[in-house]
JSON list of C-alpha atoms (C1' of nucleotides) in Angstrom, two decimals:
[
{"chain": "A", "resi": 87, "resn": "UNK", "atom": "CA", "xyz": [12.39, 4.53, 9.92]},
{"chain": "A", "resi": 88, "resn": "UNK", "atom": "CA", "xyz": [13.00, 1.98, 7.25]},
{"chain": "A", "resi": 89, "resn": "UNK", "atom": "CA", "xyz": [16.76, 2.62, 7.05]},
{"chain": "A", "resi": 90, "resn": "UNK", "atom": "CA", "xyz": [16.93, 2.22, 11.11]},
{"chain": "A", "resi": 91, "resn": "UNK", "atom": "CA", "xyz": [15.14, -1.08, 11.13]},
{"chain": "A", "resi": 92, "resn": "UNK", "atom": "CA", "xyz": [17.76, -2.85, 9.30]},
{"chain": "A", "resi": 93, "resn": "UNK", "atom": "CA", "xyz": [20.08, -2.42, 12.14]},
{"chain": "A", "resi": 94, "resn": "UNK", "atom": "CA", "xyz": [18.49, -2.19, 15.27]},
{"chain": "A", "resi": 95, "resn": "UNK", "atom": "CA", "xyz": [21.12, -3.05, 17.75]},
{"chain": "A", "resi": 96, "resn": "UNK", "atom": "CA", "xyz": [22.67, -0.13, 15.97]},
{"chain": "A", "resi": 97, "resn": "UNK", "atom": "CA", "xyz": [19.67, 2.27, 16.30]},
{"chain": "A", "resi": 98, "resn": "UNK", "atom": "CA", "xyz": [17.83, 1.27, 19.15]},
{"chain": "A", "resi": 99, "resn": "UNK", "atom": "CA", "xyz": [20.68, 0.73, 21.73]},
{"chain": "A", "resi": 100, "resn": "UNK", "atom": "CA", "xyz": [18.45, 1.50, 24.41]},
{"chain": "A", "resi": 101, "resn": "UNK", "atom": "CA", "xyz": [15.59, -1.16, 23.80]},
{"chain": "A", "resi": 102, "resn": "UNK", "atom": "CA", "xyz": [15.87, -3.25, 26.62]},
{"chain": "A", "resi": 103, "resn": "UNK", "atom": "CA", "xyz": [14.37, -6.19, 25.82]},
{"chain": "A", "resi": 104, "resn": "UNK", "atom": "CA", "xyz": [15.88, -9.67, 25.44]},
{"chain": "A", "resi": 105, "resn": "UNK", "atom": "CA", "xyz": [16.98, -9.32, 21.47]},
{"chain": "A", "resi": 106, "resn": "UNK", "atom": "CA", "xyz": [15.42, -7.93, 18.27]},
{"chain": "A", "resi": 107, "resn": "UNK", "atom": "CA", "xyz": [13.96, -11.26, 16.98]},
{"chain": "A", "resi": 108, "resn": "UNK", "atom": "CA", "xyz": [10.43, -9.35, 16.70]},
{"chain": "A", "resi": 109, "resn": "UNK", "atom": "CA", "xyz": [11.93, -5.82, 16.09]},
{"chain": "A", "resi": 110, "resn": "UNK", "atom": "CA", "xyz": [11.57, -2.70, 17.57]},
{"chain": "A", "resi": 111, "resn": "UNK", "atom": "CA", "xyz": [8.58, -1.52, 19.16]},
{"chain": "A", "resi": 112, "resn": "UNK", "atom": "CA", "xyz": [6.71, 1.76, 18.78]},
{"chain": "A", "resi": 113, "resn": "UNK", "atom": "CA", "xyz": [7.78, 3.93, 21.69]},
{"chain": "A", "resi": 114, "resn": "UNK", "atom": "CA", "xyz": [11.87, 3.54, 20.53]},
{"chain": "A", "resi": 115, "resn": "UNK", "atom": "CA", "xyz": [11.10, 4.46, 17.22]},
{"chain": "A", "resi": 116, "resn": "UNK", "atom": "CA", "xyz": [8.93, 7.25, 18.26]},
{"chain": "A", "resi": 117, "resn": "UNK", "atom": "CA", "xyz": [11.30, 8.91, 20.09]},
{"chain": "A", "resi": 118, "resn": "UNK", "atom": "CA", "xyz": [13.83, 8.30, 17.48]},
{"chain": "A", "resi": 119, "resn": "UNK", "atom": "CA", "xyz": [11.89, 9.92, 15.14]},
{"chain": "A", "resi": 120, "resn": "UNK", "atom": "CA", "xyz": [10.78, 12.96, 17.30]},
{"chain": "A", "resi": 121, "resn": "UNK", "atom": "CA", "xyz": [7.05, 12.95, 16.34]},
{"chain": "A", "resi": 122, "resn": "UNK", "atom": "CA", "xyz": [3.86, 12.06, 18.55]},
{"chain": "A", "resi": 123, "resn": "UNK", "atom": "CA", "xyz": [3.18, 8.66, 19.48]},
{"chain": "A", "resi": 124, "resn": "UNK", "atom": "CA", "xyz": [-0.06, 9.01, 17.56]},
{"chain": "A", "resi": 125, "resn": "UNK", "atom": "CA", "xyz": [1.69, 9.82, 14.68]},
{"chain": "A", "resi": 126, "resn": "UNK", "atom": "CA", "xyz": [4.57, 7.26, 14.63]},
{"chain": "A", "resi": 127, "resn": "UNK", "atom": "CA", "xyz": [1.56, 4.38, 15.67]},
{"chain": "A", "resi": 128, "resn": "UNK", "atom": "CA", "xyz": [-0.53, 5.44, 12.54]},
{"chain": "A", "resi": 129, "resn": "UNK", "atom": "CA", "xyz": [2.64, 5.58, 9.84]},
{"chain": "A", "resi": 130, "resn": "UNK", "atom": "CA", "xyz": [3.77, 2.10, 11.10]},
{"chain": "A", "resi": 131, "resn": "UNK", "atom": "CA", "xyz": [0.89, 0.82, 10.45]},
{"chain": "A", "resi": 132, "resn": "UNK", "atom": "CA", "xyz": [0.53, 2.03, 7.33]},
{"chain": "A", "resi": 133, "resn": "UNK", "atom": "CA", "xyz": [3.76, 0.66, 6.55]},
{"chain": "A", "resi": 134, "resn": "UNK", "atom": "CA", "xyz": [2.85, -2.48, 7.43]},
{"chain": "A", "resi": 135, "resn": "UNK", "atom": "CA", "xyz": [-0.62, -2.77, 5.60]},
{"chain": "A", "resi": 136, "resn": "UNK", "atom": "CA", "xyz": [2.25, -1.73, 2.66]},
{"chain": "A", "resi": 137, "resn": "UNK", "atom": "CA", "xyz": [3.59, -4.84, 3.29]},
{"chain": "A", "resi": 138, "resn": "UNK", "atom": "CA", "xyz": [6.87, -3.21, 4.50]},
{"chain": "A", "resi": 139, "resn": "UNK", "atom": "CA", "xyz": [7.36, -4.37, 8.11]},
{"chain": "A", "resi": 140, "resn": "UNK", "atom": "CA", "xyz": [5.54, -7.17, 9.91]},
{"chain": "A", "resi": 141, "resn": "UNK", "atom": "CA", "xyz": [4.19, -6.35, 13.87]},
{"chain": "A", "resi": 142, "resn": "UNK", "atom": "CA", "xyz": [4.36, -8.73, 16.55]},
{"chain": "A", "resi": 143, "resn": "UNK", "atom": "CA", "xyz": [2.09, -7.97, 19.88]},
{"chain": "A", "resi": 144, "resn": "UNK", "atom": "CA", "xyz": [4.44, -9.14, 23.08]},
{"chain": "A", "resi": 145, "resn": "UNK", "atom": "CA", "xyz": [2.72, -8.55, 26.20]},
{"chain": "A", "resi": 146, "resn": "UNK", "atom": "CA", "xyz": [1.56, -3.98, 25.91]},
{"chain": "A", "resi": 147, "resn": "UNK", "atom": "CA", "xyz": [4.57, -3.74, 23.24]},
{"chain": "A", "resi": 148, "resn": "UNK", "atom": "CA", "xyz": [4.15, -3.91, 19.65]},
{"chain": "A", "resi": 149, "resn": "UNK", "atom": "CA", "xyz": [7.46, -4.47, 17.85]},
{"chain": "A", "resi": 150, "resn": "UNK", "atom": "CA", "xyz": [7.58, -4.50, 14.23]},
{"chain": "A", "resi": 151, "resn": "UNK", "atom": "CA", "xyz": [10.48, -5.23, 11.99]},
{"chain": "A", "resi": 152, "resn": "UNK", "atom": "CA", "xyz": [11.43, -5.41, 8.33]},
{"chain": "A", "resi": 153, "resn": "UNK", "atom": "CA", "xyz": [10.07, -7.82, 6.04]},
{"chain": "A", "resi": 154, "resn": "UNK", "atom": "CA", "xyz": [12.78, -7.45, 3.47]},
{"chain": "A", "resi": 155, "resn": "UNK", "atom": "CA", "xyz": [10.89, -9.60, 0.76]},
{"chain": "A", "resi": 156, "resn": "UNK", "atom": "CA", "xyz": [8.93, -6.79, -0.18]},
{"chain": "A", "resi": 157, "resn": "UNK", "atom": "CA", "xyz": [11.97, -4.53, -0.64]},
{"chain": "A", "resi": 158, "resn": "UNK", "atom": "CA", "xyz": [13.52, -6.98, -2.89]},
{"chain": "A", "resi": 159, "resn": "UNK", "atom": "CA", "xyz": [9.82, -7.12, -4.72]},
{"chain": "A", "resi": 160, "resn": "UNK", "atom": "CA", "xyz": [9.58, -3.58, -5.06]},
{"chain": "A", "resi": 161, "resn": "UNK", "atom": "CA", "xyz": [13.14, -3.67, -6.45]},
{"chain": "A", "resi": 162, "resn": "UNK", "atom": "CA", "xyz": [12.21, -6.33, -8.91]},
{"chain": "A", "resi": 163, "resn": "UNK", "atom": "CA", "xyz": [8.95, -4.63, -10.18]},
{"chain": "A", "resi": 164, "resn": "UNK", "atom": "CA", "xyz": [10.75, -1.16, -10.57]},
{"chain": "A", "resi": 165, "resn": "UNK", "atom": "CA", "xyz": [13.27, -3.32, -12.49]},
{"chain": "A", "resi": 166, "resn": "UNK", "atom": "CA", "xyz": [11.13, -5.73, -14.96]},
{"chain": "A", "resi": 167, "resn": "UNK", "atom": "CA", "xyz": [7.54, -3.88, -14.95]},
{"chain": "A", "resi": 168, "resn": "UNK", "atom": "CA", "xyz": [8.01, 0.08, -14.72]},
{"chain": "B", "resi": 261, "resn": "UNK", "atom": "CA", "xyz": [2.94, 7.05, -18.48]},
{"chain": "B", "resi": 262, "resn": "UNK", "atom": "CA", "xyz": [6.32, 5.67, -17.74]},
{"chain": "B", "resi": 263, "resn": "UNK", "atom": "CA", "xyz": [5.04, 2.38, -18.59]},
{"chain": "B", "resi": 264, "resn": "UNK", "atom": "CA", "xyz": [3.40, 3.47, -21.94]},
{"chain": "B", "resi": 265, "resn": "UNK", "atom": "CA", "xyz": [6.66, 4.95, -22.89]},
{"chain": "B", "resi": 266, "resn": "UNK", "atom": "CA", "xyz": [8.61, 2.13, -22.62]},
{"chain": "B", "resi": 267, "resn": "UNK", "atom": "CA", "xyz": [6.86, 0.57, -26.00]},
{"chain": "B", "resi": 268, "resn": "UNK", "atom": "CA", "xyz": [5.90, 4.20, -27.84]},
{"chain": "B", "resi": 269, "resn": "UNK", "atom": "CA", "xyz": [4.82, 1.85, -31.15]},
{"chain": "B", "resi": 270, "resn": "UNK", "atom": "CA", "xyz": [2.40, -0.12, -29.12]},
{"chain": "B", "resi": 271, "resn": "UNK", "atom": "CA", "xyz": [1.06, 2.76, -27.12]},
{"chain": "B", "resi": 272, "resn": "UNK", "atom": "CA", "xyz": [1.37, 5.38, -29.24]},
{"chain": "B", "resi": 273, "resn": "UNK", "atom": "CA", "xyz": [0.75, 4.38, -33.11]},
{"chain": "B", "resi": 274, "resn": "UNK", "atom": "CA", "xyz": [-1.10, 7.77, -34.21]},
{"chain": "B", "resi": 275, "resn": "UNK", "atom": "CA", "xyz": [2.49, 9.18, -33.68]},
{"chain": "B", "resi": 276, "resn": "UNK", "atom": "CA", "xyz": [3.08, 10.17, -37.34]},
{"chain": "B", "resi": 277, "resn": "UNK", "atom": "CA", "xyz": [6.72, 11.67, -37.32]},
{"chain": "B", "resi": 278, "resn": "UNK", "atom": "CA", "xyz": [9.29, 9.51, -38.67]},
{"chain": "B", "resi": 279, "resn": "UNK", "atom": "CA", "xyz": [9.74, 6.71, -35.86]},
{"chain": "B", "resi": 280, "resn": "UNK", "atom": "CA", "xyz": [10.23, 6.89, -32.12]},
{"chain": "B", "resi": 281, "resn": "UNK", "atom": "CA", "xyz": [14.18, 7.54, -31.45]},
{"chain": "B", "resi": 282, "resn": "UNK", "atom": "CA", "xyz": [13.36, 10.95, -29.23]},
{"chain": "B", "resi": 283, "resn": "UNK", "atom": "CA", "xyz": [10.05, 9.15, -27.79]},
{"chain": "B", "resi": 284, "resn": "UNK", "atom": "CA", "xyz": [6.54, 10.41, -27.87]},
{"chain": "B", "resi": 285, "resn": "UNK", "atom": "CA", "xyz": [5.44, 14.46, -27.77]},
{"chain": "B", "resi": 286, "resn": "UNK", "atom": "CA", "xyz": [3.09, 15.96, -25.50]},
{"chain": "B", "resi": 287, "resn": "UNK", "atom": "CA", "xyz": [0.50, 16.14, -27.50]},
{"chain": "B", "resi": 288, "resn": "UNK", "atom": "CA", "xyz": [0.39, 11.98, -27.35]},
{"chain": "B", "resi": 289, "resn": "UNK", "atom": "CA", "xyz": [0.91, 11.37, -24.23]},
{"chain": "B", "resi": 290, "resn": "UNK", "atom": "CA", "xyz": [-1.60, 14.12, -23.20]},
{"chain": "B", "resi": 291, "resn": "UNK", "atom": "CA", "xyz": [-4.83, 12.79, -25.18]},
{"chain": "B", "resi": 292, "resn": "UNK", "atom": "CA", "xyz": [-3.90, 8.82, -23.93]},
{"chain": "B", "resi": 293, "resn": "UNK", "atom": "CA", "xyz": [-3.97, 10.42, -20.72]},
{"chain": "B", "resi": 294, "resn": "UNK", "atom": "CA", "xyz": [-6.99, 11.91, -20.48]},
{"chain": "B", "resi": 295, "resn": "UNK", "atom": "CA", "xyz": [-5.45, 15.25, -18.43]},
{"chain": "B", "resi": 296, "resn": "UNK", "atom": "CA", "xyz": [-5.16, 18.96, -19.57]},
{"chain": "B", "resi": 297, "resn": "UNK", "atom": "CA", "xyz": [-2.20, 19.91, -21.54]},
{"chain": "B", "resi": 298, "resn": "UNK", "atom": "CA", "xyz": [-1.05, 21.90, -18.75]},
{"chain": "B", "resi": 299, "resn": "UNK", "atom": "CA", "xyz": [-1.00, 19.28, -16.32]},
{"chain": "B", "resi": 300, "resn": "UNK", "atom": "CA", "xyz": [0.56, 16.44, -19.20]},
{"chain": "B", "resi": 301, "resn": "UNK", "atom": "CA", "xyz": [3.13, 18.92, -19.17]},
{"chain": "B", "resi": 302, "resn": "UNK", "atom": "CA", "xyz": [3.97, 19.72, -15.74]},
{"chain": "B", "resi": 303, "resn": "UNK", "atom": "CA", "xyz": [4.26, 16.02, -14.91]},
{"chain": "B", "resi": 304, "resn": "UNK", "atom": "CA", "xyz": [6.86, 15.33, -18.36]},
{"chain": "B", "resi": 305, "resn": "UNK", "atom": "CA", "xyz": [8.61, 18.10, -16.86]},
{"chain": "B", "resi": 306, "resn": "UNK", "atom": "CA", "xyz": [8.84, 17.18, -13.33]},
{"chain": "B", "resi": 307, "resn": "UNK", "atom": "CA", "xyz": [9.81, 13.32, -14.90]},
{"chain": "B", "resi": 308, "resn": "UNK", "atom": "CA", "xyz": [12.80, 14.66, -16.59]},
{"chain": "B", "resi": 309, "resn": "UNK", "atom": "CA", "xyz": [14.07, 16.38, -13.31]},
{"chain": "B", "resi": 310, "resn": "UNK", "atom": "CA", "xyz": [13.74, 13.19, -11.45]},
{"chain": "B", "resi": 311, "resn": "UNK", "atom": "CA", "xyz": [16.18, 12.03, -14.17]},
{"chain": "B", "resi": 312, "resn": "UNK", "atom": "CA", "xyz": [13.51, 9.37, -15.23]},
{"chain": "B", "resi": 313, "resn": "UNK", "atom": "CA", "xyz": [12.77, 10.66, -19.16]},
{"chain": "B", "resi": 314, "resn": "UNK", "atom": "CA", "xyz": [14.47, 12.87, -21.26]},
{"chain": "B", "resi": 315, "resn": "UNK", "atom": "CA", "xyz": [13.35, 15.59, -23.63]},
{"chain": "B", "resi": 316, "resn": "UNK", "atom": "CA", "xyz": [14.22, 16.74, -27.30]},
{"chain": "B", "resi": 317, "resn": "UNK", "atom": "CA", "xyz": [12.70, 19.52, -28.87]},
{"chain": "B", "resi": 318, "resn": "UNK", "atom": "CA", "xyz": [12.07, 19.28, -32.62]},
{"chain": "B", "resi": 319, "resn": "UNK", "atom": "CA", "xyz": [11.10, 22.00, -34.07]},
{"chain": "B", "resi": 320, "resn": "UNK", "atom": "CA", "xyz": [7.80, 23.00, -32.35]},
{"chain": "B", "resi": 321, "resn": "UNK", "atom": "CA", "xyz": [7.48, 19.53, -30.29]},
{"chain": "B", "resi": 322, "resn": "UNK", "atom": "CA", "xyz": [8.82, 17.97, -27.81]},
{"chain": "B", "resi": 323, "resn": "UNK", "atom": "CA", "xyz": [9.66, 14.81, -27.27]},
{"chain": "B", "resi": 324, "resn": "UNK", "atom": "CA", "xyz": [10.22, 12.60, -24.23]},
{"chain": "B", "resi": 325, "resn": "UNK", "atom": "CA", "xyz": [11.84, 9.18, -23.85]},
{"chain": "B", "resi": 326, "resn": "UNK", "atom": "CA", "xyz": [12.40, 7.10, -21.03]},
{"chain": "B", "resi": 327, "resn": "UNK", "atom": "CA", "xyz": [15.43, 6.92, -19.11]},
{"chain": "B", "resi": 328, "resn": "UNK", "atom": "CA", "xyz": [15.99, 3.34, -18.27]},
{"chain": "B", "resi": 329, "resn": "UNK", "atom": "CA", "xyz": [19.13, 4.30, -16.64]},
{"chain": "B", "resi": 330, "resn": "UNK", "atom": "CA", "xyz": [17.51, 6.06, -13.59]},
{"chain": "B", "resi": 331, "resn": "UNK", "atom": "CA", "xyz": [15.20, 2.96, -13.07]},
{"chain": "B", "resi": 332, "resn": "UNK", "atom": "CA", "xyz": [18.04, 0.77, -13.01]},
{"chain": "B", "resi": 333, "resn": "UNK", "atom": "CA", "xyz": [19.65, 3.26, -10.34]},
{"chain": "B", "resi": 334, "resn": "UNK", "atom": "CA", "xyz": [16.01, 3.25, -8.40]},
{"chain": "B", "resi": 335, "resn": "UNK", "atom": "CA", "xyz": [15.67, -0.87, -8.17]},
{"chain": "B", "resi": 336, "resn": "UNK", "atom": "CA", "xyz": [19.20, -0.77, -7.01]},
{"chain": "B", "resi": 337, "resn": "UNK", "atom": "CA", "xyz": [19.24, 1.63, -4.46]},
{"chain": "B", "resi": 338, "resn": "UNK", "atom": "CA", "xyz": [15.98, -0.09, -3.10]},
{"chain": "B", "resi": 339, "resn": "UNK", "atom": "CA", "xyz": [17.65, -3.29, -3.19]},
{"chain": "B", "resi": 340, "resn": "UNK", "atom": "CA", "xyz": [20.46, -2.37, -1.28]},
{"chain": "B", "resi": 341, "resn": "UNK", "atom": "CA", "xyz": [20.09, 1.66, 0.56]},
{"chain": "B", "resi": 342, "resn": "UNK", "atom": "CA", "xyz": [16.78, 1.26, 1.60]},
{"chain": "C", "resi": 173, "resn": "DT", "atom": "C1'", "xyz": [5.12, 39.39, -40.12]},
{"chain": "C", "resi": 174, "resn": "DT", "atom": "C1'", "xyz": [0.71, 37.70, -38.91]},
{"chain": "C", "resi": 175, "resn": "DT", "atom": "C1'", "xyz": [-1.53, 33.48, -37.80]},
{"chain": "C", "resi": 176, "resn": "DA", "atom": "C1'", "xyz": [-1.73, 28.90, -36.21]},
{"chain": "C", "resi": 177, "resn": "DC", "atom": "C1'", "xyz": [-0.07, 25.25, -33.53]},
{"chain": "C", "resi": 178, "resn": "DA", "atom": "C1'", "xyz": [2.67, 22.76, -29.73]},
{"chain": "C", "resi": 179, "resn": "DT", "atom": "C1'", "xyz": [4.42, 23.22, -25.39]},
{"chain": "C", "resi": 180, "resn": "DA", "atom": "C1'", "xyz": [5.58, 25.68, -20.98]},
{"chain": "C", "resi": 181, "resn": "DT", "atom": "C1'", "xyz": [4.52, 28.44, -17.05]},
{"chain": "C", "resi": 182, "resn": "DC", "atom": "C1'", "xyz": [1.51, 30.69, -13.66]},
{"chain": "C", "resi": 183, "resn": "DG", "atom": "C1'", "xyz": [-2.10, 31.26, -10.10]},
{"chain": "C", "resi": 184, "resn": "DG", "atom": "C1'", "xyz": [-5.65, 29.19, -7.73]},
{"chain": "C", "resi": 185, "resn": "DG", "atom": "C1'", "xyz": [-9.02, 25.77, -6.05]},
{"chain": "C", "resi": 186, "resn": "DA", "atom": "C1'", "xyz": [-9.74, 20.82, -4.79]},
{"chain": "C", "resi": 187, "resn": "DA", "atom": "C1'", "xyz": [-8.03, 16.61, -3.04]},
{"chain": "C", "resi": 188, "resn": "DA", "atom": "C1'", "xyz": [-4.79, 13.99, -0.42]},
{"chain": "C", "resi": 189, "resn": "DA", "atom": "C1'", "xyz": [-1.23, 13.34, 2.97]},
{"chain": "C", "resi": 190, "resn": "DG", "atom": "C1'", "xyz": [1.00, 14.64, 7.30]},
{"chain": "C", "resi": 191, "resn": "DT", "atom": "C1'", "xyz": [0.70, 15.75, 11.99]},
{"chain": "C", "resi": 192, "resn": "DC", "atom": "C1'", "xyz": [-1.28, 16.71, 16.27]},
{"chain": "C", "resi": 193, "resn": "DG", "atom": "C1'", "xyz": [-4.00, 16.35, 20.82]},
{"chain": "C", "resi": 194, "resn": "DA", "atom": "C1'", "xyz": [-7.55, 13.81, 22.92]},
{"chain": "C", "resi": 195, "resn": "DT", "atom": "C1'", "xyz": [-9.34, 9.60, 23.78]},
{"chain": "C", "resi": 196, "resn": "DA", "atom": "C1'", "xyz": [-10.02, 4.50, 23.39]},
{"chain": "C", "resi": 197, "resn": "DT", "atom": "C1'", "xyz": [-8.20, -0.14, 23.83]},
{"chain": "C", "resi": 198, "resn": "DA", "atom": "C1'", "xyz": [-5.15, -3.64, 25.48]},
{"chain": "C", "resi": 199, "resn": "DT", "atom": "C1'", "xyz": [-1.92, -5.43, 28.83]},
{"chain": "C", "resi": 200, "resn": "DT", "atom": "C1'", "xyz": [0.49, -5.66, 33.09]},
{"chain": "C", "resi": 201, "resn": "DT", "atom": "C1'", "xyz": [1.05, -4.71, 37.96]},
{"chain": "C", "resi": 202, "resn": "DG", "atom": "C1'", "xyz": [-0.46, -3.87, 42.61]},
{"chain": "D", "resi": 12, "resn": "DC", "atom": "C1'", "xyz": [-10.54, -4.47, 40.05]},
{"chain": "D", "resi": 13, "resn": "DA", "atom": "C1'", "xyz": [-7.81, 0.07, 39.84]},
{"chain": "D", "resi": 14, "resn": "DA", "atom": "C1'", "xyz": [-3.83, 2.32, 38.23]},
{"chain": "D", "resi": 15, "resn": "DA", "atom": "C1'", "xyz": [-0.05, 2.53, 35.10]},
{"chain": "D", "resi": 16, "resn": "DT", "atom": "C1'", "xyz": [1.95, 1.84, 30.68]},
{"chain": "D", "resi": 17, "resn": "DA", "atom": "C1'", "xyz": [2.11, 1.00, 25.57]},
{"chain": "D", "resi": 18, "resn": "DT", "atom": "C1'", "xyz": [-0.22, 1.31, 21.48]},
{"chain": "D", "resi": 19, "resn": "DA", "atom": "C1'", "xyz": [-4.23, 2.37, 18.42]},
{"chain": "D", "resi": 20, "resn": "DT", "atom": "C1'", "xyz": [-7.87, 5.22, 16.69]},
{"chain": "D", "resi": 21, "resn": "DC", "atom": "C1'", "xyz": [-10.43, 9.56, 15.94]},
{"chain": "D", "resi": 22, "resn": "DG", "atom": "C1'", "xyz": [-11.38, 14.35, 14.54]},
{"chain": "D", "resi": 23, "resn": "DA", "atom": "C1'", "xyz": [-9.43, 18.56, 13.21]},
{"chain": "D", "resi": 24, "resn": "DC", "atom": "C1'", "xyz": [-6.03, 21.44, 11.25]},
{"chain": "D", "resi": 25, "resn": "DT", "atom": "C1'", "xyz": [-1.98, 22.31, 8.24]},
{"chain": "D", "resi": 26, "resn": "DT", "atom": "C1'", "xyz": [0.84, 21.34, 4.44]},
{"chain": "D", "resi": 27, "resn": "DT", "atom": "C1'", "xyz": [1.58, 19.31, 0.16]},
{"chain": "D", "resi": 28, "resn": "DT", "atom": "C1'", "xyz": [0.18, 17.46, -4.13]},
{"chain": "D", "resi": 29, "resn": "DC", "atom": "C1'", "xyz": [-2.92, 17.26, -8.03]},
{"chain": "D", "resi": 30, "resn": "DC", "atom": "C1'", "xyz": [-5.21, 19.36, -11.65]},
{"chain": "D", "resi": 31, "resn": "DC", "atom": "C1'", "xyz": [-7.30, 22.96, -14.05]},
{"chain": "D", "resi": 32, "resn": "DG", "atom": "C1'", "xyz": [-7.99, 27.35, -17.02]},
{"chain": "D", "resi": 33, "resn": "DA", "atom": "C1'", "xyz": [-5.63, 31.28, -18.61]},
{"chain": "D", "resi": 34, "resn": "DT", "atom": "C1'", "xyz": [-1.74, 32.99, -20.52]},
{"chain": "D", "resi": 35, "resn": "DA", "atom": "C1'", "xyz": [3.13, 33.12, -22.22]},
{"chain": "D", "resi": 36, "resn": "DT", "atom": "C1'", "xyz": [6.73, 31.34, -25.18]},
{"chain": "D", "resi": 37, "resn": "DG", "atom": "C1'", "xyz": [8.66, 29.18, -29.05]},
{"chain": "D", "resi": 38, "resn": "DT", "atom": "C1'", "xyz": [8.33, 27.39, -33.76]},
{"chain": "D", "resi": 39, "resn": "DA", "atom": "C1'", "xyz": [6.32, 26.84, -38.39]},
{"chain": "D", "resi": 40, "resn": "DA", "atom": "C1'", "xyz": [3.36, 28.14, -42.18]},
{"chain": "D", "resi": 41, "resn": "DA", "atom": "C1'", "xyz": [0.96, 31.48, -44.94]}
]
DNA sequence: TTTACATATCGGGAAAAGTCGATATATTTG
DNA sequence: CAAATATATCGACTTTTCCCGATATGTAAA
């Protein structure tokens, strides 16, 4: 899921909405991924307690997209600390 | 563990063989741990086949030593795959 | 070559993570 | 407000991971 949200025009060619300023929301994803909705909703937002991918609410749709700092953090602390 | 390795004088000075160039045994690692020996050495072993330490026997120990190359490799796949 | 010591492997029980269906909540539409 | 849609949460079950004791293997010392 990680890997598809860095290029969602590539990945989600069927999200209809006006851009992918806020991401991709759950239900694209979901089917993406071929698991229950329940399923995908619970790991994204684990992910993003992680500090992996931010949410934005628009309207019923949750979209959530990468926050890349935290990659480049995790990067950096595998790098200097471990 | 992979943390303690990377300064084995620090973390490990009851080490009495003749300095640190293969790393720290089992035996070290196992009572700074606070774990069985078993379990000590499952996790060395499952380490080195991640590629992150690597193991010399001498004579009826074995030592382990990190492998800073892999954790190089990790922070830079991060950086850029994930 | 028997005994002692260090490490490795094996089998199993406990804990954690993954996944699901059912249901709750939130939002939009009629 | 009722129905429809999207997402979130809950409880239970399954799978995986963690960790242990017992035992095997490999090496050194007596």
């Amino acid at each position: 899921m990680l890997e598809w949200l860095k290029e969602p025009e590539l990945n989600f060619p069927d999200q209809i909405t006006a851009g992918f300023e806020h991401g991709v929301c759950v239900g694209q994803i979901q089917a993406k991924a071929g698991l229950t909705q329940s399923t995908v909703s619970e790991y994204l937002s684990i992910l993003q307690r992680a500090g992996f991918i931010e949410s934005t609410r628009v309207g019923q749709w949750t979209y959530y997209k990468r926050n890349e700092s935290a990659f480049e953090a995790l990067s950096k602390l595998i790098e200097s600390n471990l």
